[in-house]
Coordinates of C-alpha atoms in Angstrom, one line a residue:
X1 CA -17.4 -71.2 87.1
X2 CA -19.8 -73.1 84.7
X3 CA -19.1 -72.7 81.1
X4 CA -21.6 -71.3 79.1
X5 CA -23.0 -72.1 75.8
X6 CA -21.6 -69.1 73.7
X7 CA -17.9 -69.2 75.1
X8 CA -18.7 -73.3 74.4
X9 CA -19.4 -72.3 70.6
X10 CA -16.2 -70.2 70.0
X11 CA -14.5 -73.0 71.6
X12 CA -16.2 -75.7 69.0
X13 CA -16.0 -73.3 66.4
X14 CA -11.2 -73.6 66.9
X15 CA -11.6 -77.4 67.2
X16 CA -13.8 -77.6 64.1
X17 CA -11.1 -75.5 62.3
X18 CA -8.4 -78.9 63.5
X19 CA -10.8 -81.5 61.9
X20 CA -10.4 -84.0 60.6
X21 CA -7.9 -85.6 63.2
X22 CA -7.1 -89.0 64.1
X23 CA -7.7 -90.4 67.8
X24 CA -4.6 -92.1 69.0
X25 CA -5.0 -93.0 72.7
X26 CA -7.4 -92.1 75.1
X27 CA -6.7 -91.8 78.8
X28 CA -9.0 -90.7 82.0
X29 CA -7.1 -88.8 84.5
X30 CA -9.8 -88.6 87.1
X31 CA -13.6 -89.7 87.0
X32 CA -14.8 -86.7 85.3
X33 CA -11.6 -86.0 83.1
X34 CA -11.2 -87.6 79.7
X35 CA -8.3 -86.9 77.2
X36 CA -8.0 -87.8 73.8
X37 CA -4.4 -87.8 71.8
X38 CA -5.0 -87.0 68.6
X39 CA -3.6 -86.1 65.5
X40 CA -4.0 -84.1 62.7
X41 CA -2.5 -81.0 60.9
X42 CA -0.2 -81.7 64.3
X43 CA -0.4 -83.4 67.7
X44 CA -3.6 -82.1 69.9
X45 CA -4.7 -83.5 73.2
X46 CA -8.4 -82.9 73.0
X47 CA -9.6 -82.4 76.7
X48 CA -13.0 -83.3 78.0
X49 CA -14.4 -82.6 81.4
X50 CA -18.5 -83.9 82.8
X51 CA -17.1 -82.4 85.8
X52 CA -20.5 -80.7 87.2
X53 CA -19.2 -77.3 88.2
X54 CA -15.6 -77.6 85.4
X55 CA -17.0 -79.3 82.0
X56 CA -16.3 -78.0 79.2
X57 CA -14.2 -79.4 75.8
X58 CA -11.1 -77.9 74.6
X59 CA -7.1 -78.6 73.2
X60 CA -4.9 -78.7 76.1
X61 CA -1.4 -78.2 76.3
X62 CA -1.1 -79.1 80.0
X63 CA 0.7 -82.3 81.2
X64 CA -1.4 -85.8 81.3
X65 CA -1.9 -86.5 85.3
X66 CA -1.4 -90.4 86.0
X67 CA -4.4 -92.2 84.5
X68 CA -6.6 -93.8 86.5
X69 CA -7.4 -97.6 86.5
X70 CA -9.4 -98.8 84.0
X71 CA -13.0 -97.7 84.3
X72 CA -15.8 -99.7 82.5
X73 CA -16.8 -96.5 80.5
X74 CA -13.0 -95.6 79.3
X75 CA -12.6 -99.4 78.0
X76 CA -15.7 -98.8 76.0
X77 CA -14.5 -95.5 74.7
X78 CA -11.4 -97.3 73.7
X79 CA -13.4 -100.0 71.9
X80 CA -15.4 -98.0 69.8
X81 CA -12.8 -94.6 69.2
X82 CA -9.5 -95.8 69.4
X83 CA -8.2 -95.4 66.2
X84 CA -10.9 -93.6 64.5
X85 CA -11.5 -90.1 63.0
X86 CA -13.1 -87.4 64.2
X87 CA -14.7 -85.6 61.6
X88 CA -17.3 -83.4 62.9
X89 CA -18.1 -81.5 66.0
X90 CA -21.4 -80.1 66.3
X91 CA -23.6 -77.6 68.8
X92 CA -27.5 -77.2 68.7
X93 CA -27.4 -73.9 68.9
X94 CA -26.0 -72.5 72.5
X95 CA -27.3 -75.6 74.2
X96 CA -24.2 -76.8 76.4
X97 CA -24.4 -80.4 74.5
X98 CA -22.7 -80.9 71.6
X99 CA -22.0 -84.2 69.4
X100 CA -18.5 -85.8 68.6
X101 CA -19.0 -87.7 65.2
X102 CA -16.5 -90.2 64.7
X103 CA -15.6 -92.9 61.9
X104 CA -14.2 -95.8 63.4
X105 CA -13.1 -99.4 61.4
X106 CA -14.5 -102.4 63.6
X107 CA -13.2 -105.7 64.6
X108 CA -14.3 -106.9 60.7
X109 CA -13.1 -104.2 59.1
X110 CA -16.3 -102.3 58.5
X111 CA -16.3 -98.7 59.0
X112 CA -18.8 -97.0 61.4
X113 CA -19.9 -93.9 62.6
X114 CA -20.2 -93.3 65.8
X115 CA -21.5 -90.5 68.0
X116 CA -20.0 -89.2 71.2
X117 CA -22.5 -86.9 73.3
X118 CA -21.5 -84.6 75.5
X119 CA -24.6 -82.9 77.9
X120 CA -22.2 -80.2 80.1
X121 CA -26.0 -79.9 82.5
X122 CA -24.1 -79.5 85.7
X123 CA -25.1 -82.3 88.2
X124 CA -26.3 -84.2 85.0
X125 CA -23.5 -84.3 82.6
X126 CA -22.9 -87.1 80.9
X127 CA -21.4 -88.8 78.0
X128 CA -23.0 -90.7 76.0
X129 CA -21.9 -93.3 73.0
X130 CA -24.5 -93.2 70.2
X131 CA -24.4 -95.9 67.5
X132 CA -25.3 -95.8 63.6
X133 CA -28.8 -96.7 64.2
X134 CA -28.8 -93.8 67.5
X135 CA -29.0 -96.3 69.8
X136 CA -27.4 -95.8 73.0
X137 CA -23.8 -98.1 73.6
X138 CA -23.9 -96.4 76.9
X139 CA -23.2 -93.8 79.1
X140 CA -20.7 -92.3 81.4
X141 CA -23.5 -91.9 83.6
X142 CA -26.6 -94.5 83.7
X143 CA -29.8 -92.5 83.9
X144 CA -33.5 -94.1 84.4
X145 CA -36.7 -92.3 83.4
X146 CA -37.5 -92.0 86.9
X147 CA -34.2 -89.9 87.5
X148 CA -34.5 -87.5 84.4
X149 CA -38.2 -87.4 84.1
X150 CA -38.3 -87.6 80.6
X151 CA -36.1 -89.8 79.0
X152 CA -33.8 -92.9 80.2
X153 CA -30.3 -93.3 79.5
X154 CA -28.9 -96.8 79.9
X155 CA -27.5 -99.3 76.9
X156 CA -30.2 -100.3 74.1
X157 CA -32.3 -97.1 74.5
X158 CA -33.0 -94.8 71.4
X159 CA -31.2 -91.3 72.5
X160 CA -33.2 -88.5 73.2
X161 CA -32.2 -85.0 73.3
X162 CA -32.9 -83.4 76.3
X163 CA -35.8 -80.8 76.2
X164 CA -35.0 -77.8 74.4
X165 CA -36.4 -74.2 76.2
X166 CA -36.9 -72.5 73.0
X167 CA -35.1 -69.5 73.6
X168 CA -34.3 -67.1 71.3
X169 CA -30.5 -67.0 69.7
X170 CA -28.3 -64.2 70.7
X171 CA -28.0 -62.9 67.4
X172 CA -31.3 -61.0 67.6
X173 CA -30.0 -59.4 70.7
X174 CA -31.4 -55.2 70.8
X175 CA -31.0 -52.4 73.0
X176 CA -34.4 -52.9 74.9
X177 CA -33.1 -56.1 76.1
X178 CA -31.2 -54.3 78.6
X179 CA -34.5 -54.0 80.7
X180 CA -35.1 -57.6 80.7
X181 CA -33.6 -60.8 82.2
X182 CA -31.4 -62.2 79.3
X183 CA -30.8 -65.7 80.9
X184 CA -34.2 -66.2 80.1
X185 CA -34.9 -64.7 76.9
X186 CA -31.9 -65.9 75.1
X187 CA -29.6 -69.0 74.5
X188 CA -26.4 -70.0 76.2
X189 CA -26.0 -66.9 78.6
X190 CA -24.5 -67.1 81.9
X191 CA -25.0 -65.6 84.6
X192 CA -21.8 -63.1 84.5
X193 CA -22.5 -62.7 80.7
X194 CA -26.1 -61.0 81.5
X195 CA -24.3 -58.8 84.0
X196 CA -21.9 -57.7 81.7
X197 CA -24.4 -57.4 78.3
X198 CA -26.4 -55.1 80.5
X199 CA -23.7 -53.0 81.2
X200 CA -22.7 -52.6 77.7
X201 CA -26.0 -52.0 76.7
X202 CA -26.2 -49.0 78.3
X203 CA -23.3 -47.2 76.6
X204 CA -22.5 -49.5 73.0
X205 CA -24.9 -51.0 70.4
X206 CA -26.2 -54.2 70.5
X207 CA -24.8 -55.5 66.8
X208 CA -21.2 -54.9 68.3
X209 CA -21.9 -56.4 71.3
X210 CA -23.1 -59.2 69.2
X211 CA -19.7 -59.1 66.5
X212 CA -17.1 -59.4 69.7
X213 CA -19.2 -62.4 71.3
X214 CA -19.4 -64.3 67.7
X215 CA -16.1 -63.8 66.6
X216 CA -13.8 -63.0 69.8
X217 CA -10.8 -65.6 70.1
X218 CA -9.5 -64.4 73.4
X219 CA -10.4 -65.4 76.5
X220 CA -10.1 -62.7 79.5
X221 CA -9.1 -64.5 82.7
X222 CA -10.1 -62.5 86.0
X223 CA -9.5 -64.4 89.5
X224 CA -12.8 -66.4 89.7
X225 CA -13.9 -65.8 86.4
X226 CA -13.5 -65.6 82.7
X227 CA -14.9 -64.9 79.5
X228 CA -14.7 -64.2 75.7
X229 CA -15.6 -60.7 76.2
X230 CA -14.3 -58.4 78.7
X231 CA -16.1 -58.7 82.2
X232 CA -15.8 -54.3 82.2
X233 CA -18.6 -54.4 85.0
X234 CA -16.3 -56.3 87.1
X235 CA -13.9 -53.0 87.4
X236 CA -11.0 -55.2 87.7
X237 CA -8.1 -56.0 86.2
X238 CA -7.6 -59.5 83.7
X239 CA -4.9 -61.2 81.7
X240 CA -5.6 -62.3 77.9
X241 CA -5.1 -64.9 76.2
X242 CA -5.9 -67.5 73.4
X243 CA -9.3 -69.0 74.3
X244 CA -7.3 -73.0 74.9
X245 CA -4.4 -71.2 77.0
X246 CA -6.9 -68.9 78.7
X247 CA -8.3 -72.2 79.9
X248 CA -5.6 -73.9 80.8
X249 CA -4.8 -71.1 83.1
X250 CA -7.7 -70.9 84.4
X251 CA -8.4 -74.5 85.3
X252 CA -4.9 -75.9 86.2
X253 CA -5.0 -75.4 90.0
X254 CA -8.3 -76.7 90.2
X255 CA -8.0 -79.3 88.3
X256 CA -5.2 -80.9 89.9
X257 CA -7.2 -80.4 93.9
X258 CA -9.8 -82.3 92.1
X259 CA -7.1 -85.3 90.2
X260 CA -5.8 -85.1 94.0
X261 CA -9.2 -85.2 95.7
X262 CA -10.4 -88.4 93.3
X263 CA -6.8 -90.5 93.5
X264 CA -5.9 -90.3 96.8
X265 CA -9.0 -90.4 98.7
X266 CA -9.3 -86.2 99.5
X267 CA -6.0 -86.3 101.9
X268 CA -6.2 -82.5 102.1
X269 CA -9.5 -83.1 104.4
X270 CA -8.0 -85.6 106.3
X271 CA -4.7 -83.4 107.4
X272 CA -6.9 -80.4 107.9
X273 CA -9.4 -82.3 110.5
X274 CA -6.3 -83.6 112.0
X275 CA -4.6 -79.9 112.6
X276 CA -8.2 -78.6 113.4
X277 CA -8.0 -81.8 116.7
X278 CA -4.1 -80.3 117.6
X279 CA -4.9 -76.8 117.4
X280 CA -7.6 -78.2 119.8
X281 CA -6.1 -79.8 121.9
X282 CA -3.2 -77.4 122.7
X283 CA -5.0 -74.3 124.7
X284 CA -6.2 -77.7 126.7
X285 CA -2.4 -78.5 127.7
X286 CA -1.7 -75.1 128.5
X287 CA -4.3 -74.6 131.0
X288 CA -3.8 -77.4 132.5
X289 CA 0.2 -77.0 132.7
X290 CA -0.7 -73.5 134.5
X291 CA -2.7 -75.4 136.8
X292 CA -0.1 -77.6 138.1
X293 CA 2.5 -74.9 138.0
X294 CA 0.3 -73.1 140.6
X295 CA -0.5 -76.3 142.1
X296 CA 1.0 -74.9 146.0
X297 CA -2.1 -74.6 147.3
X298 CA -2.6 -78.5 147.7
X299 CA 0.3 -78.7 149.6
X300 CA -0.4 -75.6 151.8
X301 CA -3.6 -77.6 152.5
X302 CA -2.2 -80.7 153.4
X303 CA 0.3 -79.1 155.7
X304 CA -2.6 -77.1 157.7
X305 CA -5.0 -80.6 158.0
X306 CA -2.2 -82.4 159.0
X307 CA -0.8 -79.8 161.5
X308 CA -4.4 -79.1 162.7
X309 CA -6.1 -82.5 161.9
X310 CA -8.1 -82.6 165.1
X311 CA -10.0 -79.9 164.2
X312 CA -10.9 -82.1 161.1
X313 CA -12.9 -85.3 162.1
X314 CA -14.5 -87.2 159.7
X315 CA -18.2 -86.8 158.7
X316 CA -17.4 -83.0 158.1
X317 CA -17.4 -81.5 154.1
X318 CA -15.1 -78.8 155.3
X319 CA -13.7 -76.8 157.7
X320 CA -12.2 -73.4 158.7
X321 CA -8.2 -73.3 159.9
X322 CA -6.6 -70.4 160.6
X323 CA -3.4 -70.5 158.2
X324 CA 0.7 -69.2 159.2
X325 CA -0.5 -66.0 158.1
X326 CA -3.0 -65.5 160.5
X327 CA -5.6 -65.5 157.5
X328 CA -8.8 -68.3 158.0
X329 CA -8.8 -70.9 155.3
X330 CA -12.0 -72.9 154.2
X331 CA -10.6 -76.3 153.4
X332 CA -13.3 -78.9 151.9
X333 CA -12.5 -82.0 153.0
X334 CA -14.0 -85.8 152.3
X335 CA -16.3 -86.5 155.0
X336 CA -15.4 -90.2 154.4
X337 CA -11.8 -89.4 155.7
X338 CA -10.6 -87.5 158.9
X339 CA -8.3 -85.3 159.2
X340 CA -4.7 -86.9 158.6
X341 CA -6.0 -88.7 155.9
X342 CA -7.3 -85.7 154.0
X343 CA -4.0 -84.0 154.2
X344 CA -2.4 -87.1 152.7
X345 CA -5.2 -86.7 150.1
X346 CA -3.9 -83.2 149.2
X347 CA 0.0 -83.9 149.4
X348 CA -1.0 -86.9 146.6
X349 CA -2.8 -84.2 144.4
X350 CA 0.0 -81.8 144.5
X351 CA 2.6 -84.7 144.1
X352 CA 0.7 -86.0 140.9
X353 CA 0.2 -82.3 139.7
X354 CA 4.2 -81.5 140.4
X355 CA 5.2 -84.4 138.6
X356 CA 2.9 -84.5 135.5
X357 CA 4.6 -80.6 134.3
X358 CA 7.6 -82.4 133.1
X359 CA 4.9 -85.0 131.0
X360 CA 2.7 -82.2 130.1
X361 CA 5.5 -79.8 128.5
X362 CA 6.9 -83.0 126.5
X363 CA 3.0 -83.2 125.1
X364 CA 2.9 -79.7 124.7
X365 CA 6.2 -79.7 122.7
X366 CA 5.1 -82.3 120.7
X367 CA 1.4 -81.1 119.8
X368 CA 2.8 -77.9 118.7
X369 CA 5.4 -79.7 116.1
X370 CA 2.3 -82.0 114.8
X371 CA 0.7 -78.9 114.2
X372 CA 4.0 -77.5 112.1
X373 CA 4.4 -80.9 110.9
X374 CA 0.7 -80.7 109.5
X375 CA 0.5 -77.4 108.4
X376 CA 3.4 -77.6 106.1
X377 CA 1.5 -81.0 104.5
X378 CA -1.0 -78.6 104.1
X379 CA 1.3 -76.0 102.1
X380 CA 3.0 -79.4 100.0
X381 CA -0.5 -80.7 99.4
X382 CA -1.9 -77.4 98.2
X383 CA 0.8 -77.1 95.6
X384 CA 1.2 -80.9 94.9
X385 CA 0.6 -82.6 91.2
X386 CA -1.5 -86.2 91.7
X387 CA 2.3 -87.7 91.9
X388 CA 3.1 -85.6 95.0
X389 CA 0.2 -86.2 96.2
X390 CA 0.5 -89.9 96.4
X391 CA 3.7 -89.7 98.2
X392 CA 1.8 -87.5 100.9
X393 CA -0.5 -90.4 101.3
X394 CA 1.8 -92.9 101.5
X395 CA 3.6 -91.0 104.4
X396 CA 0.4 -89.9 106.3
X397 CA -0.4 -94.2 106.1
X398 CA 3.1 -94.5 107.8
X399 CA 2.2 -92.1 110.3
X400 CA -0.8 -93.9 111.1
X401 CA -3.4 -90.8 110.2
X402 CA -4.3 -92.7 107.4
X403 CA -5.0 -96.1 107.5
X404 CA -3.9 -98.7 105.4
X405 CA -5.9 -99.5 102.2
X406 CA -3.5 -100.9 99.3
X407 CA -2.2 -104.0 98.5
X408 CA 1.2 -105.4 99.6
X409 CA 2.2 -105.4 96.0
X410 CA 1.8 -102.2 95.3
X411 CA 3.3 -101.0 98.6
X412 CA 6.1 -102.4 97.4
X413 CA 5.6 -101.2 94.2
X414 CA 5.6 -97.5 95.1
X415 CA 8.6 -98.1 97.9
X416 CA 10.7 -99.2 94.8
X417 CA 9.9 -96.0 92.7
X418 CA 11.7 -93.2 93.0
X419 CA 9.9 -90.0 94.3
X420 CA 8.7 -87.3 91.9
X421 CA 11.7 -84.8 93.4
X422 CA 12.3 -82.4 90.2
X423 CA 14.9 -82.7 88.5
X424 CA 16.5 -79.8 86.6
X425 CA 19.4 -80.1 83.9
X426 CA 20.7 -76.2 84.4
X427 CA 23.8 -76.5 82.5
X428 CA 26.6 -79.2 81.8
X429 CA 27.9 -78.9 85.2
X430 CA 25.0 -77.5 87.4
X431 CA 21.7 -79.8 88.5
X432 CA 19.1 -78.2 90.5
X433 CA 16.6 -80.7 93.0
X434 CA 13.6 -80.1 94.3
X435 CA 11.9 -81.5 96.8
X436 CA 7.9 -80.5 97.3
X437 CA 7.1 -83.1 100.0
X438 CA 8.5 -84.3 103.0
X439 CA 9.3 -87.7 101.5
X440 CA 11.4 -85.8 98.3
X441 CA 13.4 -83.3 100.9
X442 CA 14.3 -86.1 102.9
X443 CA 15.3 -88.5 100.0
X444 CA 17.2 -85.7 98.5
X445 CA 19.0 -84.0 101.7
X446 CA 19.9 -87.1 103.2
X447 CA 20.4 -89.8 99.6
X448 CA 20.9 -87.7 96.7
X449 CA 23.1 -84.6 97.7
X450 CA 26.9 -84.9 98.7
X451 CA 28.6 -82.7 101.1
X452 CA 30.0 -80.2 99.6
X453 CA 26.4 -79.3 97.5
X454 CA 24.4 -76.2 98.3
X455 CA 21.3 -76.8 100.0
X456 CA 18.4 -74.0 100.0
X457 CA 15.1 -73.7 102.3
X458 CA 12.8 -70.6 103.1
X459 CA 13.7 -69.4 106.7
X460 CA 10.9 -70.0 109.4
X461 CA 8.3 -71.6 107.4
X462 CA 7.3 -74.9 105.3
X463 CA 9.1 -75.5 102.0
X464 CA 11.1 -77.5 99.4
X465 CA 14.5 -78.2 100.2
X466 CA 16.7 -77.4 97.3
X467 CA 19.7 -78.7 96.2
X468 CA 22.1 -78.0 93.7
X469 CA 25.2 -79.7 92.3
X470 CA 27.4 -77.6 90.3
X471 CA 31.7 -77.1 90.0
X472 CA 31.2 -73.1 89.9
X473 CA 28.2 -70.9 91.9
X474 CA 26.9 -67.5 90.3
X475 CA 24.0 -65.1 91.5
X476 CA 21.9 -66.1 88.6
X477 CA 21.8 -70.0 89.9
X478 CA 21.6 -68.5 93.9
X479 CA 18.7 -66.6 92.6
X480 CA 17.0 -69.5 90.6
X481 CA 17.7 -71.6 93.7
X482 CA 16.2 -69.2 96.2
X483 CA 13.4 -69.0 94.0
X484 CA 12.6 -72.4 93.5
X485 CA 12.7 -72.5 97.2
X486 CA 10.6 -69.5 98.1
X487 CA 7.8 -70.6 95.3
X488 CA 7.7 -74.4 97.0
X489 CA 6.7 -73.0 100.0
X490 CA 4.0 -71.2 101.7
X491 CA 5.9 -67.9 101.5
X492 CA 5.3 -68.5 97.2
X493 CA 3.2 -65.0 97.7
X494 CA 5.2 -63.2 100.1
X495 CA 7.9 -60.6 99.3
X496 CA 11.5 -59.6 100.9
X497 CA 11.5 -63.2 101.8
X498 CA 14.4 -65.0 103.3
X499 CA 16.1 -67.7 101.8
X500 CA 18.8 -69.5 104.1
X501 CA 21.9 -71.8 102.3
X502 CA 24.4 -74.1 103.3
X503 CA 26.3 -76.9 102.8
X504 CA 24.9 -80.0 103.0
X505 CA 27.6 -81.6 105.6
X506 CA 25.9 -79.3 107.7
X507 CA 22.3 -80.6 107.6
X508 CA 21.7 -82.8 110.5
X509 CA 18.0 -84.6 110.8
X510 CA 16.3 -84.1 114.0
X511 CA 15.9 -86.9 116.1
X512 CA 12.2 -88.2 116.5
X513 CA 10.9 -85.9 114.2
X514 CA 9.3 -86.7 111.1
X515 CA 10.9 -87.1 107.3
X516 CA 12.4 -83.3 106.3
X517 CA 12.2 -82.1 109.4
X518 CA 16.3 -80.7 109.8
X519 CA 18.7 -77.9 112.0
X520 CA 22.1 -76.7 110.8
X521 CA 24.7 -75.6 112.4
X522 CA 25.6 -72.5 110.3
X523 CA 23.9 -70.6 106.9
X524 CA 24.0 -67.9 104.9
X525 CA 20.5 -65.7 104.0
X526 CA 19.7 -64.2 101.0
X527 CA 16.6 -61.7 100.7
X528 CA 13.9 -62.1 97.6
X529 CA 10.6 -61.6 96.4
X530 CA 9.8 -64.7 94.4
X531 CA 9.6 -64.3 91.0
X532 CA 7.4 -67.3 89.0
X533 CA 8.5 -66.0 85.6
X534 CA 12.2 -66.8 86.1
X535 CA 11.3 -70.1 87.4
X536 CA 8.5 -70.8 84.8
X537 CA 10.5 -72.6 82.4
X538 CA 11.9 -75.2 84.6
X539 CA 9.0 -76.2 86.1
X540 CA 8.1 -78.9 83.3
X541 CA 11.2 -80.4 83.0

């Protein structure tokens, strides 16, 4: 959902609290995404998002995705805030654009303050570096007149501020405003905000309504939505939290689908159009594998015309025989042919329909494991970070469902690297692998893991193989095992779900399938409902 500008100010009003701080590095982890490391009273990664349905400003505390290459903009970030201070962070009332004022020591030592504007308009954020002199370095997004109507954004122009509607502030908010249409009578309110102020309204005075909304510093996270204030109208129940880790709750899954979607070329679209042609094609082999099967007929046929082939001259389009049964069969012929040679005509048709079963049962075997094989890329890409997702690509490319579109040298680049498998340190004596793609389970079934470890995947369905190296097995590691298992999979929000171990020397790949795909000879199951809080804190490792 679209932040707006009164959750914005409570956000500006904790950063302000921060300042002054120091910006160390800046990075840009997908086209909308920017990330400043900075530091001040302590170390704060200062998130910004132009994303047109995402934006927003705010500290993080979630791990940096891979950066992307070097974009024009983020160089020129870099030039002229890399190493300065930001000392002030200001909103026009509850407009969603605010200004980033930052002192920064140039090339000749001179220090300058720059300005870093950030217009959250949905389709038309923006940033925007602003000189001394408010002339416009440039922008994340170029912008003519003719595109904004009345201003342009593009290097050398004075900045404008974009037209203001003059509403009133949400300070002078009163009970009669419950009869009227909030959005447009005041500043900064959202959509769910206005639904939720009317409701109070009814029941609780304005100035408290007003207190909670100018001083709240939680942030009440509901499925698809969110807010400073309690969303009571919604009837449902909502998690709390501090307004940063609200957000990063919030945001984390859908930020990484959209880091996914922007580095690797939306592979989640590809695979799904690709199951979408199998599933497709399938009911297609099926009917036409029943078709054969009862494919006697033709050969009944032939064997009538050839017994009876006088009474089938050429230049007829069918004829009548009376069949072994004493029943009269309508056979059409080709009026091209007579009779012998229309029999052989059939007898061909129910050879090439008796012989194709065995070719249309291989295709039917192996359209239903490309449509396992893809919907479990489906589960792995789902819960893949950008690294993982990469991998996918590069083994969808090998498959030939993607084509080819990088460079030898970094081909061999990634082929050299080892894949993002997690790795976790339990104990002294006890590692725990992960694999979340097919690429990982394969390196770490088949490379990584000895005979004697413990491998773990969910019965039936798509997931991570597990592995674990350790000199003595208890419950609590079979239970972190089977839950790391159950959680990398697509079972993650089932319950009473099985989890089957075994040695590894039992793992055997399957020949001609694809990477991950494996049988065993003999397992052990255990039963659980996967539990994310006693895997939570070895997911970051």
């Amino acid at each position: 959902m679209p932040m707006d500008g009164i959750l914005l100010s409570r956000i500006i009003n904790n950063i302000e609290k921060e300042l002054p701080l120091r910006i160390n590095r800046i990075t840009q982890p997908s086209t909308h995404e920017f990330v400043f490391q900075c530091f001040g009273s302590g170390r704060h990664n200062l998130y910004i998002s132009t994303h047109p349905s995402y934006g927003r400003i705010q500290f993080t505390q979630l791990k940096s995705s891979t950066n992307l290459n070097a974009t024009h903009f983020l160089t020129l970030l870099r030039k002229y805030l890399s190493g300065g201070t930001l000392k002030s962070i200001t909103q026009e009332h509850y407009d969603r654009s605010f200004i980033l004022e930052i002192d920064h020591r140039d090339d000749m030592g001179v220090i300058k303050t720059h300005k870093l504007i950030i217009e959250l308009m949905g389709k038309y954020a923006n940033m925007i570096i602003v000189n001394d002199q408010n002339i416009i370095i440039d922008a994340q997004r170029r912008m003519g007149s003719f595109e904004t109507e009345s201003r342009a954004i593009v290097p050398g122009a004075n900045y404008t501020e974009a037209p203001s509607f003059n509403k009133d502030r949400i300070e002078n908010l009163t009970k009669e405003d419950m009869y009227e249409s909030l959005r447009t009578k005041y500043d900064g309110v959202s959509p769910i905000l206005e639904e939720e102020i009317t409701h109070r309204l009814k029941t609780i005075e304005a100035k408290d309504i007003i207190n909670e909304l100018l001083n709240s510093n939680t942030l009440y996270v509901y499925e698809k939505d969110y807010h400073i204030i309690e969303l009571t109208h919604l009837n449902k129940e909502c998690k709390t939290y501090p307004i940063m880790d609200g957000l990063d709750f919030f945001y984390v899954d859908l930020l990484e689908q959209e880091r996914i979607k922007v580095q690797t070329d939306n592979i989640l679209k590809t695979i799904k159009r690709e199951l979408k042609r199998a599933k497709s094609k399938l009911p297609k082999l099926y009917k036409d594998l029943e078709n054969n099967e009862n494919s006697d007929h033709f050969k009944e046929k032939g064997d009538l015309l050839y017994a009876f082939h006088a009474d089938a001259p050429s230049g007829l389009k069918n004829t009548s025989i009376t069949s072994w049964d004493n029943t009269i069969q309508t056979i059409e012929l080709d009026e091209k042919l007579n009779g012998k040679q229309n029999a052989n005509r059939y007898f061909i048709r129910y050879r090439k329909a008796k012989n194709s079963i065995h070719h249309l049962e291989k295709q039917i075997d192996l359209t239903e494991n490309r449509i396992a094989y893809l919907e479990g890329l489906i589960t792995q890409t789902t819960q893949a970070s950008v690294e993982d997702a990469k991998e996918i690509q590069e083994e969808l490319i090998e498959t030939g469902i993607l084509k080819l579109k990088k460079t030898k040298d970094k081909q061999k680049q990634k082929k050299n690297k080892r894949p993002n498998y997690l790795v976790i340190d339990y104990d002294e004596n006890t590692t725990i692998f992960v694999g979340k793609n097919n690429i990982q389970n394969d390196v770490l079934t088949f490379k990584v893991a000895k005979k004697e470890d413990l491998w773990f995947h969910v019965a039936h369905t798509h997931g991570a193989h597990v592995i674990i190296k350790t000199d003595t097995m208890d419950d609590n590691k079979l239970s972190l095992c089977a839950n790391l298992a159950a959680y990398f999979s697509n079972a993650r929000d089932g319950s009473n779900v099985e989890v089957q171990y075994t040695e590894v020397k039992n793992i055997r790949k399957i020949p001609g399938q694809q990477a991950g795909m494996v049988r065993f000879s003999s397992h052990n199951s255990t039963y659980i409902t996967p539990d994310f809080d006693l895997i939570k804190p070895y997911l970051n490792e």
